[in-house]
């Protein structure tokens, strides 16, 4: 079965230039049932199997060869000083999965790099997933209640590649509409290449799960990212054969998966001109307007692209993808000359990967009633534009708030956060119920080890500005040896109970070395949000 793709019409942007459809999608969506599905009665009853861990593996970087500005193009939105408001202190937080971490299921040993640190907060628990392991924390006490176990433990007894291969690139999100957890990771050690998706049967991540596998044949589904939406769980990939094939945009049947029923996926394959696309992920208790498509975005030269993916499960022929709508933004150059390795560290000549060729997880969506907002970020070259014309070789975090994604999208605010020559990268951004923002990231230079920091803004602050940054943890080690990968992502999420508290997780090092990463989990909120 196929679905039609709709070409978006030209639009005009009231602020700062035209918005138009560039290279609009013409491919048809494919519809395919899950390869296999079943129900896991309880995760609590499963013990980790040592053979599910492998050792000493570095995941290769698969670059996205689409055009972005490189070199010393001046940054058109550089914020070189911070608003003097005092950010709320997060403290040092608690230790997450990493070297020396242990829990009820035993101790963890690092087997992969980078960690692909991601986490999500639910009603009573916090779930963290790294490249090959999972742990569940009690939200109030921060105690580990389950784990660490190989992520593939979720698929014990399932059979096939999802059970046999603990390959990583995992993501966890919390579906606060249904109060369920969703965990996905790929199986790429054997073919067919699969995406393994598990949906908890309740809000307890240690209880029962509904499990699914979806096939992508012989095409490698790299860098999967998921978003929760009322009509589907949306997942995006960078597809590789012998060469880069383009982004693949998929929708999984959320309603069926919440009930453990047979489920299908509907996917659009974009051309090799597009990669690094993120699906929007719902925050807050106010749902998108009825029938709203999922909004998907990536960036290109001095612009963002936006797609609208509307899925119809009853009549797949009515499923549509429109876009991309090209949204001009302030000029920028991708960090590290197009997304490569240039991040310095104290005490070593080894540089770290910026991964500046793509947007960073998540594309957070919120409906405020009188407007809809999307917030997103990526790593750019900082310092060569206004403000610091003589300093042009460090990176900063470019962030945006996009409003009115269902109509004429507007860049409501944007800036590049780079208050000094420290390199900042690997960001994640979210927004609370008032419209306050929090932006977490890694920070490093030739004078400091990689650290965990964050900034943010309150809704009443001047537009296009972030406040003075805070440090969650100052790293005490640098990554050495042959490893240059860092991240590949981090996660800033919002507590669904108070819709105020931000939870952030990412990696750091205690000592110099390879395959010895740690992760941290910290939380904070603005005092005005109650």
Coordinates of C-alpha atoms in Angstrom, one line a residue:
X1 CA 0.0 0.0 0.0
X2 CA 1.2 3.5 -0.6
X3 CA 0.3 7.0 0.5
X4 CA 0.5 10.2 -1.4
X5 CA 3.0 12.9 -0.6
X6 CA 1.8 16.5 -0.8
X7 CA 4.0 19.3 -2.0
X8 CA 3.8 22.4 0.3
X9 CA 2.9 25.7 -1.3
X10 CA 5.1 28.7 -1.0
X11 CA 4.6 30.8 2.1
X12 CA 5.8 34.2 3.2
X13 CA 7.5 35.0 6.5
X14 CA 6.5 38.2 8.2
X15 CA 9.9 38.5 9.8
X16 CA 13.2 38.2 7.9
X17 CA 12.5 36.8 4.5
X18 CA 10.6 34.2 2.5
X19 CA 9.6 30.8 3.6
X20 CA 9.3 28.4 0.7
X21 CA 9.2 24.7 -0.3
X22 CA 12.6 23.6 -1.4
X23 CA 13.0 20.3 -3.2
X24 CA 9.6 19.2 -2.0
X25 CA 9.0 15.5 -1.3
X26 CA 7.6 13.4 -4.1
X27 CA 8.2 9.9 -2.7
X28 CA 5.3 7.7 -1.6
X29 CA 5.0 6.3 1.9
X30 CA 5.4 2.6 2.3
X31 CA 3.2 0.6 4.8
X32 CA 4.6 -2.5 6.4
X33 CA 3.5 -4.6 9.3
X34 CA 5.8 -5.4 12.3
X35 CA 8.0 -8.4 11.7
X36 CA 7.1 -9.8 15.1
X37 CA 5.3 -8.7 18.3
X38 CA 4.6 -10.2 21.7
X39 CA 4.1 -9.3 25.4
X40 CA 6.8 -9.5 28.1
X41 CA 5.0 -10.3 31.4
X42 CA 7.5 -8.5 33.6
X43 CA 10.9 -6.9 33.2
X44 CA 11.5 -7.4 36.9
X45 CA 11.8 -11.1 36.4
X46 CA 14.6 -10.9 33.8
X47 CA 18.3 -11.1 34.7
X48 CA 21.1 -9.7 32.5
X49 CA 23.0 -12.2 30.4
X50 CA 26.7 -11.4 30.2
X51 CA 26.9 -12.6 26.7
X52 CA 24.6 -9.7 25.7
X53 CA 27.5 -7.3 26.3
X54 CA 30.4 -7.1 23.9
X55 CA 33.6 -5.2 24.7
X56 CA 35.7 -2.4 23.4
X57 CA 33.7 -1.2 20.5
X58 CA 33.6 2.3 19.1
X59 CA 30.6 3.1 17.0
X60 CA 31.7 4.7 13.7
X61 CA 30.5 8.1 12.8
X62 CA 28.3 8.1 9.7
X63 CA 28.4 11.7 8.3
X64 CA 25.5 13.4 6.6
X65 CA 26.9 14.8 3.4
X66 CA 24.4 17.6 2.9
X67 CA 25.4 21.2 2.4
X68 CA 25.9 23.5 5.3
X69 CA 27.9 26.7 5.6
X70 CA 31.6 26.1 6.6
X71 CA 34.5 28.3 7.5
X72 CA 34.5 31.7 9.0
X73 CA 31.0 33.0 8.1
X74 CA 30.1 35.5 10.8
X75 CA 27.4 34.3 13.2
X76 CA 24.3 36.5 12.9
X77 CA 22.8 35.7 16.3
X78 CA 25.8 35.6 18.7
X79 CA 25.1 36.2 22.4
X80 CA 28.4 36.9 23.9
X81 CA 27.2 38.0 27.3
X82 CA 24.5 36.5 29.5
X83 CA 21.4 38.0 31.2
X84 CA 22.4 38.6 34.8
X85 CA 19.5 36.7 36.3
X86 CA 20.5 33.8 38.5
X87 CA 19.7 30.4 37.1
X88 CA 18.4 27.9 39.6
X89 CA 21.1 25.6 40.9
X90 CA 20.9 21.9 39.9
X91 CA 23.6 20.6 42.2
X92 CA 25.8 17.7 41.1
X93 CA 22.9 15.3 40.6
X94 CA 23.3 11.6 40.8
X95 CA 25.5 9.1 39.0
X96 CA 24.0 7.4 36.0
X97 CA 25.1 4.4 34.0
X98 CA 28.8 4.3 33.3
X99 CA 32.1 3.1 34.7
X100 CA 31.7 1.9 38.3
X101 CA 27.9 2.2 38.2
X102 CA 26.0 -0.6 40.0
X103 CA 22.4 -1.5 40.9
X104 CA 20.2 -4.4 41.9
X105 CA 21.2 -6.4 38.8
X106 CA 24.9 -5.9 39.3
X107 CA 27.8 -3.7 38.1
X108 CA 28.2 -2.1 34.8
X109 CA 31.3 -2.1 32.6
X110 CA 31.8 0.2 29.6
X111 CA 31.7 -1.8 26.4
X112 CA 30.8 0.8 23.8
X113 CA 31.7 4.4 22.9
X114 CA 30.2 6.9 22.7
X115 CA 27.5 6.3 25.4
X116 CA 24.6 7.8 23.5
X117 CA 23.2 9.1 26.8
X118 CA 19.5 9.6 26.9
X119 CA 16.9 9.6 29.6
X120 CA 13.2 10.5 30.3
X121 CA 11.2 11.3 33.4
X122 CA 7.8 9.8 34.1
X123 CA 5.2 9.8 36.8
X124 CA 7.3 8.1 39.5
X125 CA 10.4 6.9 37.7
X126 CA 13.4 8.1 35.6
X127 CA 14.6 5.7 32.9
X128 CA 18.1 6.1 31.5
X129 CA 19.4 4.3 28.5
X130 CA 22.9 4.3 27.1
X131 CA 24.4 2.5 24.1
X132 CA 24.0 -1.0 25.4
X133 CA 22.4 -0.7 28.9
X134 CA 19.2 0.4 30.7
X135 CA 18.5 1.4 34.3
X136 CA 15.3 2.5 36.1
X137 CA 15.5 5.1 39.0
X138 CA 13.0 6.0 41.6
X139 CA 12.2 9.7 40.9
X140 CA 12.0 10.8 44.5
X141 CA 14.9 9.0 46.1
X142 CA 17.1 8.8 42.9
X143 CA 17.8 5.2 43.9
X144 CA 18.3 2.5 41.2
X145 CA 15.3 0.2 41.3
X146 CA 16.2 -2.0 38.3
X147 CA 19.4 -2.4 36.3
X148 CA 21.9 -2.0 34.9
X149 CA 21.0 -4.6 32.3
X150 CA 21.7 -4.8 28.6
X151 CA 19.0 -2.9 26.7
X152 CA 18.3 -6.1 24.8
X153 CA 17.0 -7.6 28.1
X154 CA 13.7 -6.0 27.1
X155 CA 13.6 -8.5 24.2
X156 CA 14.6 -11.6 26.0
X157 CA 12.6 -14.5 24.6
X158 CA 11.5 -12.4 21.7
X159 CA 13.7 -14.1 19.2
X160 CA 15.5 -12.7 16.1
X161 CA 17.9 -9.8 16.0
X162 CA 16.2 -7.8 18.7
X163 CA 17.0 -10.5 21.3
X164 CA 20.4 -11.6 19.8
X165 CA 21.9 -8.2 19.1
X166 CA 22.4 -5.5 21.7
X167 CA 23.5 -2.9 19.2
X168 CA 22.6 0.4 20.8
X169 CA 21.6 3.7 19.3
X170 CA 18.9 3.5 21.9
X171 CA 16.3 6.1 22.8
X172 CA 13.8 6.3 25.6
X173 CA 10.8 8.7 25.7
X174 CA 7.8 9.0 28.0
X175 CA 4.3 9.0 26.6
X176 CA 2.6 11.2 29.2
X177 CA -0.7 11.1 27.4
X178 CA -1.0 7.3 28.2
X179 CA 1.7 7.3 31.0
X180 CA 3.8 4.7 29.2
X181 CA 7.5 4.3 28.4
X182 CA 8.8 3.7 24.9
X183 CA 12.3 2.3 24.3
X184 CA 13.8 1.7 20.9
X185 CA 17.2 0.4 19.7
X186 CA 18.4 -0.9 16.4
X187 CA 19.6 -4.5 15.5
X188 CA 22.3 -4.1 12.8
X189 CA 24.7 -7.0 13.5
X190 CA 22.6 -9.3 11.3
X191 CA 20.1 -8.7 8.5
X192 CA 17.4 -7.8 8.0
X193 CA 18.2 -4.6 9.9
X194 CA 15.6 -4.0 12.5
X195 CA 14.3 -1.3 14.8
X196 CA 13.2 -2.9 18.1
X197 CA 10.5 -0.9 19.9
X198 CA 9.0 -1.7 23.3
X199 CA 6.0 0.0 24.9
X200 CA 5.4 -0.4 28.6
X201 CA 2.0 -1.8 29.5
X202 CA 1.7 0.6 32.5
X203 CA 3.6 3.6 33.9
X204 CA 5.9 1.1 35.8
X205 CA 9.0 0.6 33.6
X206 CA 9.9 -2.6 35.5
X207 CA 6.6 -4.2 34.7
X208 CA 5.0 -5.7 31.5
X209 CA 6.0 -4.5 28.0
X210 CA 4.6 -4.9 24.5
X211 CA 7.5 -5.6 22.1
X212 CA 7.8 -5.1 18.3
X213 CA 10.4 -5.3 15.5
X214 CA 10.2 -3.4 12.3
X215 CA 12.3 -4.2 9.3
X216 CA 14.5 -2.0 7.0
X217 CA 15.9 -4.8 4.9
X218 CA 19.5 -4.3 3.9
X219 CA 19.5 -0.5 4.4
X220 CA 21.3 0.6 7.6
X221 CA 18.9 2.7 9.8
X222 CA 21.4 4.9 11.6
X223 CA 20.9 7.5 14.3
X224 CA 17.2 6.7 15.1
X225 CA 15.3 9.4 17.0
X226 CA 11.8 9.2 18.4
X227 CA 9.0 11.6 19.3
X228 CA 5.6 11.0 20.9
X229 CA 2.5 12.3 19.2
X230 CA -1.2 11.5 19.7
X231 CA -1.6 9.6 16.5
X232 CA 1.7 7.8 16.3
X233 CA 5.2 7.2 17.7
X234 CA 7.4 8.9 15.0
X235 CA 10.9 7.8 14.4
X236 CA 13.5 9.2 12.0
X237 CA 16.7 7.6 10.6
X238 CA 19.7 8.4 8.5
X239 CA 19.7 5.6 5.9
X240 CA 22.9 4.2 4.5
X241 CA 23.5 1.6 1.8
X242 CA 26.9 1.8 0.0
X243 CA 26.4 5.6 0.4
X244 CA 24.1 7.9 2.3
X245 CA 20.5 7.5 1.0
X246 CA 18.8 10.3 2.9
X247 CA 16.5 10.5 5.9
X248 CA 13.7 8.0 6.5
X249 CA 10.6 9.3 8.3
X250 CA 8.4 6.7 9.9
X251 CA 5.2 6.5 12.0
X252 CA 4.4 3.5 14.2
X253 CA 0.8 2.8 15.1
X254 CA 0.7 4.1 18.7
X255 CA -2.9 3.0 19.4
X256 CA -2.2 -0.6 18.5
X257 CA 1.1 -0.7 20.4
X258 CA -0.4 0.7 23.6
X259 CA -2.7 -2.4 23.6
X260 CA -0.2 -5.0 22.4
X261 CA -2.0 -5.5 19.1
X262 CA -0.6 -6.0 15.6
X263 CA 1.0 -2.8 14.4
X264 CA 2.2 -1.3 11.2
X265 CA 4.7 1.4 10.2
X266 CA 4.3 4.0 7.5
X267 CA 7.5 5.6 6.1
X268 CA 8.6 8.2 3.7
X269 CA 12.2 8.0 2.2
X270 CA 13.7 11.4 1.5
X271 CA 16.4 11.9 -1.0
X272 CA 20.1 12.1 -0.1
X273 CA 19.7 15.9 0.0
X274 CA 18.2 15.6 3.5
X275 CA 19.5 14.1 6.7
X276 CA 19.5 14.6 10.4
X277 CA 15.7 15.1 10.6
X278 CA 14.1 15.1 14.1
X279 CA 10.5 14.3 14.9
X280 CA 8.6 16.6 17.3
X281 CA 8.2 15.2 20.8
X282 CA 5.2 16.4 22.8
X283 CA 5.7 18.1 26.2
X284 CA 2.9 19.3 28.5
X285 CA -0.7 18.3 29.1
X286 CA -2.3 20.3 26.3
X287 CA -2.4 18.2 23.1
X288 CA -1.8 19.5 19.7
X289 CA -4.9 20.7 17.9
X290 CA -7.0 17.8 16.7
X291 CA -5.6 16.3 13.5
X292 CA -2.3 18.1 13.7
X293 CA 0.6 16.5 11.8
X294 CA 3.8 15.7 13.5
X295 CA 6.4 18.4 12.7
X296 CA 9.8 17.3 11.6
X297 CA 12.9 19.5 11.1
X298 CA 16.5 19.6 10.1
X299 CA 18.9 22.4 9.1
X300 CA 20.6 23.5 5.9
X301 CA 22.6 26.6 4.9
X302 CA 21.4 29.5 7.1
X303 CA 17.9 27.9 7.3
X304 CA 15.7 25.3 8.9
X305 CA 13.6 22.9 7.0
X306 CA 10.1 21.8 8.3
X307 CA 8.0 18.9 7.2
X308 CA 4.4 18.0 8.3
X309 CA 3.7 14.3 8.5
X310 CA 0.0 13.4 8.8
X311 CA -0.7 9.7 9.2
X312 CA -4.0 7.9 8.5
X313 CA -4.1 4.4 9.9
X314 CA -7.6 3.6 8.6
X315 CA -6.8 4.7 5.0
X316 CA -3.1 4.7 4.5
X317 CA -3.6 6.2 1.0
X318 CA -4.6 9.4 2.8
X319 CA -1.3 9.7 4.7
X320 CA 0.6 12.8 3.6
X321 CA 4.0 14.4 4.0
X322 CA 4.3 18.0 3.0
X323 CA 7.5 20.0 2.8
X324 CA 10.1 20.9 3.3
X325 CA 9.3 24.5 4.2
X326 CA 12.5 26.5 4.2
X327 CA 12.7 28.9 7.2
X328 CA 15.6 31.4 6.9
X329 CA 17.5 32.0 10.2
X330 CA 20.4 34.1 11.2
X331 CA 23.6 33.2 9.4
X332 CA 25.8 30.4 10.9
X333 CA 28.6 28.0 10.1
X334 CA 28.4 24.5 11.3
X335 CA 30.9 23.8 14.1
X336 CA 34.2 22.2 13.4
X337 CA 34.1 23.0 9.7
X338 CA 30.9 21.2 8.9
X339 CA 30.5 18.9 11.8
X340 CA 33.9 17.2 12.3
X341 CA 36.3 16.7 15.2
X342 CA 37.8 19.9 16.8
X343 CA 36.8 20.1 20.4
X344 CA 39.9 20.4 22.6
X345 CA 40.4 19.0 26.1
X346 CA 42.8 19.7 28.9
X347 CA 46.0 17.6 29.1
X348 CA 45.8 15.9 25.7
X349 CA 46.0 16.7 22.0
X350 CA 43.0 14.5 21.3
X351 CA 40.1 16.3 19.9
X352 CA 36.4 15.4 20.3
X353 CA 33.7 15.1 17.7
X354 CA 31.2 18.0 17.5
X355 CA 28.5 16.1 15.6
X356 CA 27.6 19.6 14.3
X357 CA 26.2 18.2 11.0
X358 CA 22.8 17.6 12.5
X359 CA 20.2 18.9 15.0
X360 CA 20.5 17.6 18.6
X361 CA 17.8 15.5 20.3
X362 CA 15.0 16.6 21.1
X363 CA 12.8 18.7 18.9
X364 CA 10.5 19.6 21.8
X365 CA 6.9 20.7 21.1
X366 CA 4.5 22.5 23.4
X367 CA 1.0 23.8 22.8
X368 CA 0.3 26.9 25.0
X369 CA -3.3 27.3 23.7
X370 CA -2.7 30.7 22.1
X371 CA 0.4 29.5 20.2
X372 CA 2.4 26.4 19.4
X373 CA 6.2 26.3 19.9
X374 CA 9.1 24.1 18.8
X375 CA 12.5 24.5 20.5
X376 CA 15.7 23.0 19.0
X377 CA 19.4 23.4 18.9
X378 CA 22.7 22.5 17.1
X379 CA 26.4 23.3 17.3
X380 CA 27.9 26.1 15.3
X381 CA 31.1 28.1 14.9
X382 CA 31.0 31.0 17.4
X383 CA 33.0 34.2 17.7
X384 CA 33.6 35.2 14.1
X385 CA 30.6 37.4 13.8
X386 CA 29.4 40.4 15.8
X387 CA 30.8 40.7 19.3
X388 CA 34.0 38.8 19.0
X389 CA 35.5 39.5 15.6
X390 CA 39.0 38.3 16.5
X391 CA 38.0 35.0 18.1
X392 CA 36.8 32.5 15.5
X393 CA 37.8 29.0 16.4
X394 CA 35.4 27.8 19.1
X395 CA 31.9 26.4 19.1
X396 CA 28.6 27.5 20.6
X397 CA 25.0 26.3 20.8
X398 CA 22.6 27.8 18.3
X399 CA 19.0 27.5 19.6
X400 CA 15.7 28.5 18.2
X401 CA 12.0 28.9 19.2
X402 CA 9.8 28.4 16.2
X403 CA 6.1 29.4 16.5
X404 CA 3.1 28.6 14.3
X405 CA 4.4 25.4 12.7
X406 CA 0.9 24.6 11.4
X407 CA 0.7 27.8 9.4
X408 CA 3.4 30.2 8.5
X409 CA 6.3 29.2 10.7
X410 CA 8.0 32.1 12.5
X411 CA 11.4 32.3 14.1
X412 CA 10.2 33.9 17.3
X413 CA 13.6 34.0 18.8
X414 CA 17.1 32.6 18.3
X415 CA 20.7 33.0 19.4
X416 CA 24.1 31.4 19.6
X417 CA 25.1 30.9 23.2
X418 CA 28.9 31.4 23.5
X419 CA 29.7 33.8 26.4
X420 CA 33.5 33.0 26.1
X421 CA 35.9 31.0 24.1
X422 CA 35.1 27.7 25.8
X423 CA 33.7 25.1 23.3
X424 CA 30.1 24.3 24.0
X425 CA 28.4 21.4 22.1
X426 CA 26.1 18.3 22.4
X427 CA 23.1 20.4 23.6
X428 CA 19.5 19.5 24.5
X429 CA 16.8 22.0 25.1
X430 CA 13.2 21.9 26.5
X431 CA 10.5 24.3 27.7
X432 CA 8.4 24.2 30.8
X433 CA 4.6 25.1 31.1
X434 CA 5.3 28.8 31.5
X435 CA 7.6 29.0 28.5
X436 CA 10.9 29.0 30.5
X437 CA 13.7 27.2 28.7
X438 CA 16.6 25.0 29.8
X439 CA 19.6 24.2 27.6
X440 CA 22.1 21.5 28.8
X441 CA 25.4 20.8 27.0
X442 CA 29.0 19.8 27.3
X443 CA 31.8 22.3 27.7
X444 CA 35.5 21.9 27.1
X445 CA 38.7 23.7 26.2
X446 CA 42.5 23.2 26.3
X447 CA 42.3 24.4 29.9
X448 CA 39.4 22.3 31.2
X449 CA 38.3 18.7 31.0
X450 CA 34.8 18.2 29.4
X451 CA 32.2 19.5 31.9
X452 CA 28.4 19.3 32.2
X453 CA 26.8 22.8 32.1
X454 CA 23.4 24.4 31.4
X455 CA 21.8 27.7 30.8
X456 CA 18.3 28.8 30.4
X457 CA 15.8 31.7 30.2
X458 CA 12.6 32.8 31.9
X459 CA 9.7 33.8 29.7
X460 CA 10.0 37.4 30.7
X461 CA 13.7 37.7 29.8
X462 CA 14.7 39.7 26.7
X463 CA 14.1 37.7 23.6
X464 CA 17.1 35.9 22.0
X465 CA 19.0 35.7 25.3
X466 CA 20.0 33.0 27.8
X467 CA 21.0 33.6 31.4
X468 CA 24.4 33.0 33.1
X469 CA 25.4 29.4 32.9
X470 CA 25.7 26.9 35.8
X471 CA 27.9 23.9 36.1
X472 CA 26.4 20.5 37.1
X473 CA 29.7 18.8 37.2
X474 CA 33.3 19.8 36.3
X475 CA 34.9 16.8 34.6
X476 CA 38.2 15.6 36.0
X477 CA 39.3 13.5 33.0
X478 CA 39.8 13.8 29.2
X479 CA 39.1 11.2 26.5
X480 CA 42.3 9.8 25.2
X481 CA 43.5 6.9 23.0
X482 CA 41.9 6.4 19.6
X483 CA 38.4 7.7 20.6
X484 CA 37.1 11.0 19.3
X485 CA 33.3 10.4 19.6
X486 CA 31.5 12.1 22.4
X487 CA 27.8 12.0 23.1
X488 CA 26.3 11.2 20.5
X489 CA 23.4 13.0 22.2
X490 CA 22.1 14.1 25.6
X491 CA 18.6 14.6 26.9
X492 CA 16.7 17.5 28.5
X493 CA 13.2 16.4 29.5
X494 CA 10.4 18.0 31.6
X495 CA 8.7 16.3 34.6
X496 CA 5.1 15.5 33.5
X497 CA 3.8 15.8 37.1
X498 CA 4.6 19.4 37.8
X499 CA 5.5 20.4 34.2
X500 CA 8.2 22.6 35.7
X501 CA 11.2 20.4 36.7
X502 CA 13.9 19.9 34.1
X503 CA 15.9 16.7 34.1
X504 CA 19.2 16.5 32.2
X505 CA 21.6 13.7 31.5
X506 CA 24.8 13.5 29.6
X507 CA 28.4 12.1 29.8
X508 CA 31.6 13.1 31.5
X509 CA 34.9 11.5 32.6
X510 CA 36.4 11.1 36.1
X511 CA 39.9 10.1 34.8
X512 CA 41.8 10.4 31.5
X513 CA 41.3 7.3 29.3
X514 CA 39.2 5.3 26.8
X515 CA 36.0 3.4 27.4
X516 CA 35.8 4.8 30.9
X517 CA 32.9 7.3 30.5
X518 CA 30.5 8.2 33.3
X519 CA 27.0 9.8 33.0
X520 CA 25.2 12.1 35.3
X521 CA 21.5 12.9 36.0
X522 CA 20.5 16.3 37.4
X523 CA 17.3 18.2 37.9
X524 CA 16.2 21.8 38.6
X525 CA 13.4 24.2 38.0
X526 CA 12.8 27.9 37.9
X527 CA 11.3 29.2 41.2
X528 CA 8.5 31.1 39.3
X529 CA 7.2 27.7 37.9
X530 CA 4.9 26.1 40.5

